[in-house]
PDB file of C-alpha atoms and ligand atoms in Angstrom:
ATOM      1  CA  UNK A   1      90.243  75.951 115.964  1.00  0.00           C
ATOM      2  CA  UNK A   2      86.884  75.882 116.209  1.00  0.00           C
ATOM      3  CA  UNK A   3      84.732  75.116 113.035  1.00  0.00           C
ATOM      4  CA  UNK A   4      83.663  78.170 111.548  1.00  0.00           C
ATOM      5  CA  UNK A   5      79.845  79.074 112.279  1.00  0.00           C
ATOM      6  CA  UNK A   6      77.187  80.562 109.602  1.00  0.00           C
ATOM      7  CA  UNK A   7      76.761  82.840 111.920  1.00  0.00           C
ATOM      8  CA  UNK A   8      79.333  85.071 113.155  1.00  0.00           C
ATOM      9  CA  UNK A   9      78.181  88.970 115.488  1.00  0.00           C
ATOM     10  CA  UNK A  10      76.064  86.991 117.606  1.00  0.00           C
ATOM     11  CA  UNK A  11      79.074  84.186 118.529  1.00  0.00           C
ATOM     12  CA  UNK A  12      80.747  83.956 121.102  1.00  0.00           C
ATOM     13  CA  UNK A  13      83.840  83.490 119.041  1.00  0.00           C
ATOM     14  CA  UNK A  14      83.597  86.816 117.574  1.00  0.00           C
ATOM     15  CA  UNK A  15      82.585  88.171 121.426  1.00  0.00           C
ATOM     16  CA  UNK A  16      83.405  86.211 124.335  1.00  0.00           C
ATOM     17  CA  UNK A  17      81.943  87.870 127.176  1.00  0.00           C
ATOM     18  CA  UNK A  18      78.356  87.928 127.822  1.00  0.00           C
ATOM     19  CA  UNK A  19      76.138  90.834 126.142  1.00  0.00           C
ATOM     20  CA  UNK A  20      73.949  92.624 128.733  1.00  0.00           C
ATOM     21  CA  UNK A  21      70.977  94.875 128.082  1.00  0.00           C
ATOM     22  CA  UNK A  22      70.181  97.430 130.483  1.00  0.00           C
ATOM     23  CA  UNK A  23      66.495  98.112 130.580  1.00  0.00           C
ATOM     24  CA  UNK A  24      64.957 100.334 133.465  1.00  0.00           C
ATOM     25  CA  UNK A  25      68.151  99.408 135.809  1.00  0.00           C
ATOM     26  CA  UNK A  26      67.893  95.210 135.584  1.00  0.00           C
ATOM     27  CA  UNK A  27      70.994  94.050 133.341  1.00  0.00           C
ATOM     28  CA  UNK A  28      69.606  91.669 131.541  1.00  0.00           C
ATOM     29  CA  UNK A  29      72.222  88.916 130.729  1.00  0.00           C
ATOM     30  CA  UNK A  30      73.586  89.199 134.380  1.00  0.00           C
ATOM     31  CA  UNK A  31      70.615  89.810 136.567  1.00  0.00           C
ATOM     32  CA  UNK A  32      67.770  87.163 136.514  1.00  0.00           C
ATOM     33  CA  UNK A  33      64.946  89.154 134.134  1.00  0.00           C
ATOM     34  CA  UNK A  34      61.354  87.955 135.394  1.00  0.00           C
ATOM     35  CA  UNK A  35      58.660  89.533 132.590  1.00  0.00           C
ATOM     36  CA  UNK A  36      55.372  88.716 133.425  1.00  0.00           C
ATOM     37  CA  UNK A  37      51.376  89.364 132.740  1.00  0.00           C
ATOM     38  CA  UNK A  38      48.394  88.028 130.715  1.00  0.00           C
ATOM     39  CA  UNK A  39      48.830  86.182 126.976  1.00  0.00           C
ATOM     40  CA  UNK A  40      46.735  88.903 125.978  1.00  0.00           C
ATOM     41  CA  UNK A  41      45.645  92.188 126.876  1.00  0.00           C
ATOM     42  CA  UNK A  42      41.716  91.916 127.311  1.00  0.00           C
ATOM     43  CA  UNK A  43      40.372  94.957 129.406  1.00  0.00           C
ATOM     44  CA  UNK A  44      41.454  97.265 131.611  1.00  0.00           C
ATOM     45  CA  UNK A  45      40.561  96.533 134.131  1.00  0.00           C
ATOM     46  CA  UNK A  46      42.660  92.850 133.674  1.00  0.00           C
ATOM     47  CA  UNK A  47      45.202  94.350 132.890  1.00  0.00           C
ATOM     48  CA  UNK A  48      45.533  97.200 135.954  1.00  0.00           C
ATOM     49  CA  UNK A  49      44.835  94.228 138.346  1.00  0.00           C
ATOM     50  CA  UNK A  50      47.681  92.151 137.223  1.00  0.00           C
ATOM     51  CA  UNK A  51      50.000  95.043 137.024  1.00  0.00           C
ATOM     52  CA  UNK A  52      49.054  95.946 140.519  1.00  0.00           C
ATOM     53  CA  UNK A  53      49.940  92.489 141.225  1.00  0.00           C
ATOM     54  CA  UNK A  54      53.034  92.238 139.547  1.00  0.00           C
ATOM     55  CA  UNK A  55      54.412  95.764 140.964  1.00  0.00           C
ATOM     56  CA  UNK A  56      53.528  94.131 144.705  1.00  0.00           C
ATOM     57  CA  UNK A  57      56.158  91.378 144.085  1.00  0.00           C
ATOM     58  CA  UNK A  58      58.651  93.941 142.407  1.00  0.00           C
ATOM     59  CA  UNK A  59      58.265  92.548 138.932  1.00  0.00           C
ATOM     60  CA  UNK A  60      59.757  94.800 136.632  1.00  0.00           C
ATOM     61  CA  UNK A  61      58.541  93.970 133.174  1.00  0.00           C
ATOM     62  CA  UNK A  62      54.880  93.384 132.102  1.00  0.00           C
ATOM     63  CA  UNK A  63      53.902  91.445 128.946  1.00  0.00           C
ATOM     64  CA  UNK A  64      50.657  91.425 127.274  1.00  0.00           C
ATOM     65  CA  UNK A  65      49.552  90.451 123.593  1.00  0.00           C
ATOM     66  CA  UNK A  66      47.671  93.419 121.539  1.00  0.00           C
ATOM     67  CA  UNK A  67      48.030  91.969 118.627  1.00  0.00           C
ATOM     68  CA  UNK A  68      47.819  88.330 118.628  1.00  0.00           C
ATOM     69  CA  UNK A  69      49.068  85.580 115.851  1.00  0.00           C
ATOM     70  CA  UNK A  70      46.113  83.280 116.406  1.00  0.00           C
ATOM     71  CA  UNK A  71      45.940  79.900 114.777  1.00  0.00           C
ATOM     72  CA  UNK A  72      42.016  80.470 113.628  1.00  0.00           C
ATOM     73  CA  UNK A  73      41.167  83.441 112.240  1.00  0.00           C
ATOM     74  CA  UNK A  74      38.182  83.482 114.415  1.00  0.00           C
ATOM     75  CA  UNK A  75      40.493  83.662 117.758  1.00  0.00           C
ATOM     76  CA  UNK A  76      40.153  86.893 119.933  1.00  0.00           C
ATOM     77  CA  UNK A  77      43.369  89.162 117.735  1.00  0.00           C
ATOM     78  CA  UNK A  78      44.170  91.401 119.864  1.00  0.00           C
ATOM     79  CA  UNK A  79      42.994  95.081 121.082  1.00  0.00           C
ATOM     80  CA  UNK A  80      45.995  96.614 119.054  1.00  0.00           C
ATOM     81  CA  UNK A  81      46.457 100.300 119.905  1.00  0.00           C
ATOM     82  CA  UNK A  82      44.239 100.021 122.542  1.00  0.00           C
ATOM     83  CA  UNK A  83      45.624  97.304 124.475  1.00  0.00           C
ATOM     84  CA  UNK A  84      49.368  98.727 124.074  1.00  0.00           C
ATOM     85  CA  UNK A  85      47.758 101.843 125.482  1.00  0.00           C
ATOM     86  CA  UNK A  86      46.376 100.457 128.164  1.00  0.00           C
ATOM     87  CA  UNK A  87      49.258  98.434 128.944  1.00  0.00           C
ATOM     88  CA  UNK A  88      51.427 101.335 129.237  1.00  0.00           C
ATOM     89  CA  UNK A  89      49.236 102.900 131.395  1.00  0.00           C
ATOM     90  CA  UNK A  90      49.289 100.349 133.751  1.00  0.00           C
ATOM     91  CA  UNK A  91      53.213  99.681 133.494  1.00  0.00           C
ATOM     92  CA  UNK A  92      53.875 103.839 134.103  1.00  0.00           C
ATOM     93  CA  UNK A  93      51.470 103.633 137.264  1.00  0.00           C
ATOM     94  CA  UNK A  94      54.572 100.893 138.214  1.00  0.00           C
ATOM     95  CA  UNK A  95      57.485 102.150 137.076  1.00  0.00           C
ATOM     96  CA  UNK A  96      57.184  98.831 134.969  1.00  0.00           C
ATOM     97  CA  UNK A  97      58.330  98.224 131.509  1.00  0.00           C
ATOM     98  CA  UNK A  98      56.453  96.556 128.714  1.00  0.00           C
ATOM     99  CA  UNK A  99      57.053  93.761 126.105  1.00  0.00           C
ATOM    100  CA  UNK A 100      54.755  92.988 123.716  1.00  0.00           C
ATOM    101  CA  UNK A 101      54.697  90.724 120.612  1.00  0.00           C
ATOM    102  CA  UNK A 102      55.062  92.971 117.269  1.00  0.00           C
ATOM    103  CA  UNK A 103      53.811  91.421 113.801  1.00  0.00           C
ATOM    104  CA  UNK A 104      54.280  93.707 111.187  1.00  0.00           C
ATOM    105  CA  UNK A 105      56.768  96.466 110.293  1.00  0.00           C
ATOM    106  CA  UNK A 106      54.077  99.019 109.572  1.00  0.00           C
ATOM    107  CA  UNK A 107      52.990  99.310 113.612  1.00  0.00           C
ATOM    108  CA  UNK A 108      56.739  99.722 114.483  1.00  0.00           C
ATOM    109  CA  UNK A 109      56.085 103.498 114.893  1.00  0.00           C
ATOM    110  CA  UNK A 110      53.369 102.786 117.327  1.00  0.00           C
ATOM    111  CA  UNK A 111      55.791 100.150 119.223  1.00  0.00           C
ATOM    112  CA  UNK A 112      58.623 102.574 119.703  1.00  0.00           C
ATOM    113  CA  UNK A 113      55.809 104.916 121.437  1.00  0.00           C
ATOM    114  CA  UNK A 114      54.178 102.642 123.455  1.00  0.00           C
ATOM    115  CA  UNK A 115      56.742  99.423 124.857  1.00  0.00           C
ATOM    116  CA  UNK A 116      60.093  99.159 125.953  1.00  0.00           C
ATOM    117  CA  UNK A 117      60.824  95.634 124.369  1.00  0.00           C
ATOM    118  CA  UNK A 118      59.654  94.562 120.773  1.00  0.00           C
ATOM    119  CA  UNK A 119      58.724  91.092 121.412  1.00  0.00           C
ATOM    120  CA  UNK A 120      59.058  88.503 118.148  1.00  0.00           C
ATOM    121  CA  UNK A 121      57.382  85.486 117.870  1.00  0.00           C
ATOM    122  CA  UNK A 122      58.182  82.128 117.090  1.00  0.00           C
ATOM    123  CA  UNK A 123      55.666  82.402 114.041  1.00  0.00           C
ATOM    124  CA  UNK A 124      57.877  85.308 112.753  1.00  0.00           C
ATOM    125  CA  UNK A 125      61.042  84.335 114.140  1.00  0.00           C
ATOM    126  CA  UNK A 126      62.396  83.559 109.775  1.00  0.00           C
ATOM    127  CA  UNK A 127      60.386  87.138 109.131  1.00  0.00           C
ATOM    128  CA  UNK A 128      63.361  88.514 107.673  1.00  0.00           C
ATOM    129  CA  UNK A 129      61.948  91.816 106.312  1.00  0.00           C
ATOM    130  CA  UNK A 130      60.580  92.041 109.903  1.00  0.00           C
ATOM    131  CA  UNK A 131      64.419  91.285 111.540  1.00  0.00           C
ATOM    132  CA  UNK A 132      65.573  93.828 109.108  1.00  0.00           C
ATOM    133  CA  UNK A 133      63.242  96.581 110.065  1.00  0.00           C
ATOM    134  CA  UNK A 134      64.273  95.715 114.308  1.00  0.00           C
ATOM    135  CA  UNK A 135      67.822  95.995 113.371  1.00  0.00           C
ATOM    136  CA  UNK A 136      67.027  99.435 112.724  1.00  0.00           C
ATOM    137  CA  UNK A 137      64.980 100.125 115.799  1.00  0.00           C
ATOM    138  CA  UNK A 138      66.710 101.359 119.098  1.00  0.00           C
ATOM    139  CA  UNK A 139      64.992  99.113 121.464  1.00  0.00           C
ATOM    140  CA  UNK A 140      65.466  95.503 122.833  1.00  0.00           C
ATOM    141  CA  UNK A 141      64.544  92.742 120.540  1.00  0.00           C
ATOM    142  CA  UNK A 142      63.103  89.598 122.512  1.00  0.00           C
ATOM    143  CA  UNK A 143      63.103  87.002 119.782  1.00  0.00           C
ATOM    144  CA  UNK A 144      61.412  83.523 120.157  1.00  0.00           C
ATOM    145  CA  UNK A 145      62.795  80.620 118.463  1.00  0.00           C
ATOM    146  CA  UNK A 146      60.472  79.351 115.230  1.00  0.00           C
ATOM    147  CA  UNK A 147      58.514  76.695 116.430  1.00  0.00           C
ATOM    148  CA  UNK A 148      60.751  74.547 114.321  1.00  0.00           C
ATOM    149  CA  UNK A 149      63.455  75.718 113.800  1.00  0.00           C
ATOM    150  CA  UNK A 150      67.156  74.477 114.678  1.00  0.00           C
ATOM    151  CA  UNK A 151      69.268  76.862 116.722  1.00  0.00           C
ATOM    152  CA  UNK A 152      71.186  77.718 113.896  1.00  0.00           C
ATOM    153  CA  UNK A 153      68.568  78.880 111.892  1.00  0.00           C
ATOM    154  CA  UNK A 154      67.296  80.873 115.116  1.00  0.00           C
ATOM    155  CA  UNK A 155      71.041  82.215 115.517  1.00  0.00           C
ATOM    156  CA  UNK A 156      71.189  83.621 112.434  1.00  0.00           C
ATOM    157  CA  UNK A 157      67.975  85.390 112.776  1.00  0.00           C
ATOM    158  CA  UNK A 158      69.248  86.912 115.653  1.00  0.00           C
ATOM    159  CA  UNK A 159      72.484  87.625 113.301  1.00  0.00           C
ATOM    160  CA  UNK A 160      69.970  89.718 111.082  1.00  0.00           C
ATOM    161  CA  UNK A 161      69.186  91.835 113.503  1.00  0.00           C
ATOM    162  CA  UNK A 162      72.742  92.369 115.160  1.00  0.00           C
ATOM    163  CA  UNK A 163      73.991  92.753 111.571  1.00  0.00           C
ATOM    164  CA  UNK A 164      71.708  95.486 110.632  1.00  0.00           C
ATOM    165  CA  UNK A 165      72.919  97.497 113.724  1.00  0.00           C
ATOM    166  CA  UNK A 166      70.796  96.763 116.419  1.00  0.00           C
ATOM    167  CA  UNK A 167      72.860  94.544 119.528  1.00  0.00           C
ATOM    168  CA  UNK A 168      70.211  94.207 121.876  1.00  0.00           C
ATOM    169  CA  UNK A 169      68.871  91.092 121.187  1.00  0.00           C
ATOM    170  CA  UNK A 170      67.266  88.859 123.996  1.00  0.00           C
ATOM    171  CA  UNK A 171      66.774  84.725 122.809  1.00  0.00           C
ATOM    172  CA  UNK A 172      63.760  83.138 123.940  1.00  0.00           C
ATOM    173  CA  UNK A 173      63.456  79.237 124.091  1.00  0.00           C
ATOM    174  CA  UNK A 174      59.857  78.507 124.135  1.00  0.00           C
ATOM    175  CA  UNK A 175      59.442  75.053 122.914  1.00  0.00           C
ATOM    176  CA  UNK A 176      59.322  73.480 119.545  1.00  0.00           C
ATOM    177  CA  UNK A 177      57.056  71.263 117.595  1.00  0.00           C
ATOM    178  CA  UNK A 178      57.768  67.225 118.128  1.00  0.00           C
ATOM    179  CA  UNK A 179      55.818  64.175 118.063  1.00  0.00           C
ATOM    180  CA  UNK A 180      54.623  64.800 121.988  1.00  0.00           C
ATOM    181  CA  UNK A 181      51.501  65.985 121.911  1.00  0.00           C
ATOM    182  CA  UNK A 182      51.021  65.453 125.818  1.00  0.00           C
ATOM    183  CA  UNK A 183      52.661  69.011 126.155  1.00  0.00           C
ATOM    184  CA  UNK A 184      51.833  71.962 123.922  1.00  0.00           C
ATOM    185  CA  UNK A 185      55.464  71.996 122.785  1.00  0.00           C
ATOM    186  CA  UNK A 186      58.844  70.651 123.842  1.00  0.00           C
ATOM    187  CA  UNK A 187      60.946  72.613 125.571  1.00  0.00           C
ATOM    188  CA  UNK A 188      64.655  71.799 124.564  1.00  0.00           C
ATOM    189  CA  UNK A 189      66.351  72.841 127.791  1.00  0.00           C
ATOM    190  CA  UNK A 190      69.432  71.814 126.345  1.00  0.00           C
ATOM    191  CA  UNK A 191      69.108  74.429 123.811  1.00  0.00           C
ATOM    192  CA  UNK A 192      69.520  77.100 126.748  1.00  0.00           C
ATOM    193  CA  UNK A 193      72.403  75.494 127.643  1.00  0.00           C
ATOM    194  CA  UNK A 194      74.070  75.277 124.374  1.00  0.00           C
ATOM    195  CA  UNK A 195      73.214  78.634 122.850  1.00  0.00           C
ATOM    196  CA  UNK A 196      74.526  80.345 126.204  1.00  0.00           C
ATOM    197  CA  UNK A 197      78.198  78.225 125.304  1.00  0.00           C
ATOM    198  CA  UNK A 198      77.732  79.177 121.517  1.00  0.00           C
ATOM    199  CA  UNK A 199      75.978  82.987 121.849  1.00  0.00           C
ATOM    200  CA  UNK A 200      77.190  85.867 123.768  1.00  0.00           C
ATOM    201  CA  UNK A 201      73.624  87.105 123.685  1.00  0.00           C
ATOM    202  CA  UNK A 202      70.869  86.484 126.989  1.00  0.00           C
ATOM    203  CA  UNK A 203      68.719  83.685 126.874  1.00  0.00           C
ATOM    204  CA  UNK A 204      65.685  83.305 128.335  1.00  0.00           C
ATOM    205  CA  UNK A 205      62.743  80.948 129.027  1.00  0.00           C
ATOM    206  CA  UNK A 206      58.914  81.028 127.734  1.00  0.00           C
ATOM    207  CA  UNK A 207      57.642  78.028 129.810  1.00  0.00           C
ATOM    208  CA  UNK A 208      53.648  79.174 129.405  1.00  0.00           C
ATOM    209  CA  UNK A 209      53.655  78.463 125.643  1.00  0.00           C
ATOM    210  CA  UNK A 210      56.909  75.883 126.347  1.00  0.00           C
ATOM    211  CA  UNK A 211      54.305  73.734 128.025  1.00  0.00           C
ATOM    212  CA  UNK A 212      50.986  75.310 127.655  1.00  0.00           C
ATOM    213  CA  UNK A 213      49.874  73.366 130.786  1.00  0.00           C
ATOM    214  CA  UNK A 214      49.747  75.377 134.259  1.00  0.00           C
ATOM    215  CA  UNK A 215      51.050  72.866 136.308  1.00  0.00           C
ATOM    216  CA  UNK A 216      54.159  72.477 134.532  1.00  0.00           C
ATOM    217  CA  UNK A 217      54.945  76.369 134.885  1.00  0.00           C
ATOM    218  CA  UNK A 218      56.714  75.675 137.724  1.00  0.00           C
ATOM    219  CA  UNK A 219      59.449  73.074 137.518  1.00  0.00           C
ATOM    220  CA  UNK A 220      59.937  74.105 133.922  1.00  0.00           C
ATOM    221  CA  UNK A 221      60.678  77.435 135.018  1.00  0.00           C
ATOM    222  CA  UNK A 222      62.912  76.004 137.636  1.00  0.00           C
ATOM    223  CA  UNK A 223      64.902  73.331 135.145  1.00  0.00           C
ATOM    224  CA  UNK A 224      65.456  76.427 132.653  1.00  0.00           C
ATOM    225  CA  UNK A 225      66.648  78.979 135.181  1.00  0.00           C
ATOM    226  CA  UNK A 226      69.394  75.686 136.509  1.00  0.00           C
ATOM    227  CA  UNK A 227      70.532  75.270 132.744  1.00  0.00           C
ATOM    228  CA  UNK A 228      71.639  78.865 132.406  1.00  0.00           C
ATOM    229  CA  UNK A 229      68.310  81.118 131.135  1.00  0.00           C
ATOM    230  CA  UNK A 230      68.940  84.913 131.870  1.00  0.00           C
ATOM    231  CA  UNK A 231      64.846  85.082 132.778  1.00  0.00           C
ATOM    232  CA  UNK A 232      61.814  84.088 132.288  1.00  0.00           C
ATOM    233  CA  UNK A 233      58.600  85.394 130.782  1.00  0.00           C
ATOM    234  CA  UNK A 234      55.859  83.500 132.519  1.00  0.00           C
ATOM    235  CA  UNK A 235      51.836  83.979 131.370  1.00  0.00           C
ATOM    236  CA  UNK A 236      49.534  84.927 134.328  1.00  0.00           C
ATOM    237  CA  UNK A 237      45.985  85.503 134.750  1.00  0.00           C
ATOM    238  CA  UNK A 238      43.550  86.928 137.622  1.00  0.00           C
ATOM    239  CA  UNK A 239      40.667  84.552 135.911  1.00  0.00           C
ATOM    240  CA  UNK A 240      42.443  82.262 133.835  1.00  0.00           C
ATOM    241  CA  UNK A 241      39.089  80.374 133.409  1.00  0.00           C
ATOM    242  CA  UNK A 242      37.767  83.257 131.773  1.00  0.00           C
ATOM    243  CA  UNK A 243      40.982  84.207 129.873  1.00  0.00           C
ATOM    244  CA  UNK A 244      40.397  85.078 125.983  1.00  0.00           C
ATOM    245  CA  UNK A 245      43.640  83.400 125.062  1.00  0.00           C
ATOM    246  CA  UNK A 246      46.083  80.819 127.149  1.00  0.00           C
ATOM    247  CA  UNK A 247      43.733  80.496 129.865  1.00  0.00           C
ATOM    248  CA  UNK A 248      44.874  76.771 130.467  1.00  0.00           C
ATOM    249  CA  UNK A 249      48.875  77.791 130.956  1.00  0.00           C
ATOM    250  CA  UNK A 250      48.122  81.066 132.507  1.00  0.00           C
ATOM    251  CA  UNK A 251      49.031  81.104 136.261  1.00  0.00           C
ATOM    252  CA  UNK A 252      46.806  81.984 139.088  1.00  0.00           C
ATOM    253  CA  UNK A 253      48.093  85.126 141.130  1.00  0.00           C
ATOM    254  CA  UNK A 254      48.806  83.292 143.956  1.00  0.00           C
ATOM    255  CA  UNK A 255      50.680  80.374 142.222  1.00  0.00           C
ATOM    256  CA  UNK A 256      53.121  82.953 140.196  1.00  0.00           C
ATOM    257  CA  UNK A 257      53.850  84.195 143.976  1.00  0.00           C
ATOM    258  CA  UNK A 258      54.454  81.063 145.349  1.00  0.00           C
ATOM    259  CA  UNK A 259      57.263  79.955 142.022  1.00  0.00           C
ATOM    260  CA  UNK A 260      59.154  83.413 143.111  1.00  0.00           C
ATOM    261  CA  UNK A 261      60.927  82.224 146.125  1.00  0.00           C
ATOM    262  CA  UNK A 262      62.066  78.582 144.473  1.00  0.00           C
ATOM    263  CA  UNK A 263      63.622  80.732 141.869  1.00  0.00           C
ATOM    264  CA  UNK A 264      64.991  83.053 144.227  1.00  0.00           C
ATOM    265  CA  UNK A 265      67.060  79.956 145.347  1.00  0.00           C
ATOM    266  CA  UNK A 266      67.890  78.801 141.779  1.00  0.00           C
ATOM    267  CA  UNK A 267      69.415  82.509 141.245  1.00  0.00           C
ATOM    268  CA  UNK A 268      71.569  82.403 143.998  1.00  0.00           C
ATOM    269  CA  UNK A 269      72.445  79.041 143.233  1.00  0.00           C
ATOM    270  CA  UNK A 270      73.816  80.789 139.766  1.00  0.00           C
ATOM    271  CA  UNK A 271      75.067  83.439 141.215  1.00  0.00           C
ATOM    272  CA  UNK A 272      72.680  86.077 139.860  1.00  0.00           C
ATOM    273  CA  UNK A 273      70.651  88.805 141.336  1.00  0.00           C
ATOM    274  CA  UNK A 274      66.988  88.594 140.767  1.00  0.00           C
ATOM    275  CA  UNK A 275      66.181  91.588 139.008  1.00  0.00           C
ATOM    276  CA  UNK A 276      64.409  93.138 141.670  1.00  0.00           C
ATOM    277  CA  UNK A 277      66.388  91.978 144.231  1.00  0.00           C
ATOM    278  CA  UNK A 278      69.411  94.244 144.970  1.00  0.00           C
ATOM    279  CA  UNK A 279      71.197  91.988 147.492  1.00  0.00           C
ATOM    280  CA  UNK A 280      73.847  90.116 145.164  1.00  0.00           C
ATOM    281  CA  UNK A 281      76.682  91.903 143.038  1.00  0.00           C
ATOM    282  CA  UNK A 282      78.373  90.022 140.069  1.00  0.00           C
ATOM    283  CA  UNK A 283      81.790  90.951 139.718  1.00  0.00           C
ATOM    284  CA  UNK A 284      82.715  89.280 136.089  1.00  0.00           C
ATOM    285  CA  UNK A 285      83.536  91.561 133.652  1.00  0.00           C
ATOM    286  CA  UNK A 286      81.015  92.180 130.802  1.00  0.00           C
ATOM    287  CA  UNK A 287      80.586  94.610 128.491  1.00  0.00           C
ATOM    288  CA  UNK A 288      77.189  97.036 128.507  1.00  0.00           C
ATOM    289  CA  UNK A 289      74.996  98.463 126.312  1.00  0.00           C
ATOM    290  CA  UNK A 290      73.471 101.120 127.760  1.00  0.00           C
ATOM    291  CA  UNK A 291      70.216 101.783 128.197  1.00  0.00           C
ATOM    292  CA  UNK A 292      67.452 102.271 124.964  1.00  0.00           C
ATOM    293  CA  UNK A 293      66.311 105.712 124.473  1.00  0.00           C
TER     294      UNK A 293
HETATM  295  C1  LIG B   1      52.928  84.651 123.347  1.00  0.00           C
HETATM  296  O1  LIG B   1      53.945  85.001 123.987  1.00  0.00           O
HETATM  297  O2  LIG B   1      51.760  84.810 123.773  1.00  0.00           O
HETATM  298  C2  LIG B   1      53.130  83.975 122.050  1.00  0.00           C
HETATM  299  C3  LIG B   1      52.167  83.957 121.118  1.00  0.00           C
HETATM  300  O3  LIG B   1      54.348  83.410 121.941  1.00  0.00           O
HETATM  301  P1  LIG B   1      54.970  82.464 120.808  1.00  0.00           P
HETATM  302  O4  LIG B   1      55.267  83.354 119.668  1.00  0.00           O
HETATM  303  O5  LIG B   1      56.189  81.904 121.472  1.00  0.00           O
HETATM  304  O6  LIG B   1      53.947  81.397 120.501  1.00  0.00           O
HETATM  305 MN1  LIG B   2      50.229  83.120 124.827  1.00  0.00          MN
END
């Protein structure tokens, strides 16, 4: 017998087989989910030339910041409506889907109009009237851990959401506060690892703000994807030099291109289908929620 857990829906002693989330035909929790795009929404005509991008490699999911948690007050925010707007623009000329970071319960309205995946972030991660208000929402929940907090604390946030009724839930490791200050943050890999053996629920990687430097994009993304991440969502940038938030993690074009076919190896090596990649059929049995409406 296992000790018993604080938390309990999102276990996998109270579920044993893996949760997956059908968005837009990729099965996330089983297919290898690849969400991509800038930190933050900043124009559009950014924003249509990384979706253009993005839809020529088959990405299927495009992330953007409208409204941005920034450290100083006098940071770029965020182009709120506008930028969701004009990120669902560009996603619909795709056939992509959108994930973008909410921050407060009163826009959730506008969310469940405009994006396909209500992205929380690690500064809100132990919002609880927040996690209350998503358990109530019929879309996919991606929720980054706090920047500090322990994985049970991030567990049973995700328990608050799966409690209140709402199952899709999506983890995202994206580093957390240490004494390193070489990197932005540390990224606990093992955390991946272990939450897959203690969670039924996906898990994926944020290696942009993980790292926050551009070279280590790459064989972060690759470690993560090894230890058992469902996906990654990776910052990217057509002028990172001139990007209004992130510019020094965000990706150049070409150098998100050239990580794809790595990982294409590291998902066959796991056994999983990239998500736009139709070649590979899992056969183990899992259970499916179907898609949000
Ligand atoms: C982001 O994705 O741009 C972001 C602000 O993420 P986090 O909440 O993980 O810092
Ligand atoms: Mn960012």
């Amino acid at each position: 017998m296992s000790h018993r857990k604080p938390y309990q829906l999102v276990s996998r002693d109270w579920k044993s087989a893996d949760t997956i989330i059908e968005i837009n035909g990729t099965k996330i929790g089983q297919d290898l989910m690849m969400i991509a795009g800038p930190c933050a929404v900043e124009n559009e005509e950014q924003i249509f030339t990384i979706s253009e991008f993005l839809a020529k490699q088959n990405v299927k999911f495009l992330r953007g910041g409208a409204y941005k948690p920034r450290t100083s007050p006098y940071s770029f925010q965020g182009l709120k409506t506008e930028g969701l707007q004009l990120m669902r623009q560009a996603a619909d000329k795709h056939g992509m889907s959108v994930v973008s970071e909410i921050m407060s319960i009163d826009k959730i309205d506008e969310f469940n109009e405009l994006v396909d995946v209500f992205q929380v972030g690690t500064r809100n991660m132990q919002n609880y009237p927040l996690l209350r208000a998503l358990s109530k929402v019929n879309k996919p929940i991606l929720l980054k851990r706090g920047l500090s907090s322990t994985i049970e604390e991030w567990l049973l946030a995700a328990e608050y959401i799966v409690s209140g009724g709402n199952e899709q839930v999506i983890l995202c490791e994206r580093g957390i506060r240490t004494f390193e200050t070489a990197t932005r943050n540390t990224v606990d890999i093992a955390a991946i690892a272990l939450v897959k053996q203690l969670s039924h629920l996906p898990v994926i990687l944020d290696p942009s703000q993980g790292t926050g430097t551009r070279e280590l994009i790459a064989p972060i993304s690759y470690a993560g994807v090894a230890a058992g991440a469902d996906g990654l969502i990776v910052e990217i940038h057509n002028q990172p030099n001139e990007a209004l938030s992130d510019g020094d993690q965000s990706l150049y074009l070409d150098q998100f291109a050239e990580m794809l076919s790595p990982l294409k190896e590291l998902a066959r090596f796991r056994q999983k289908r990239f998500d736009f990649e139709m070649e590979q059929n899992l056969s183990a049995e899992k259970s499916v929620y179907g898609p949000a409406q």
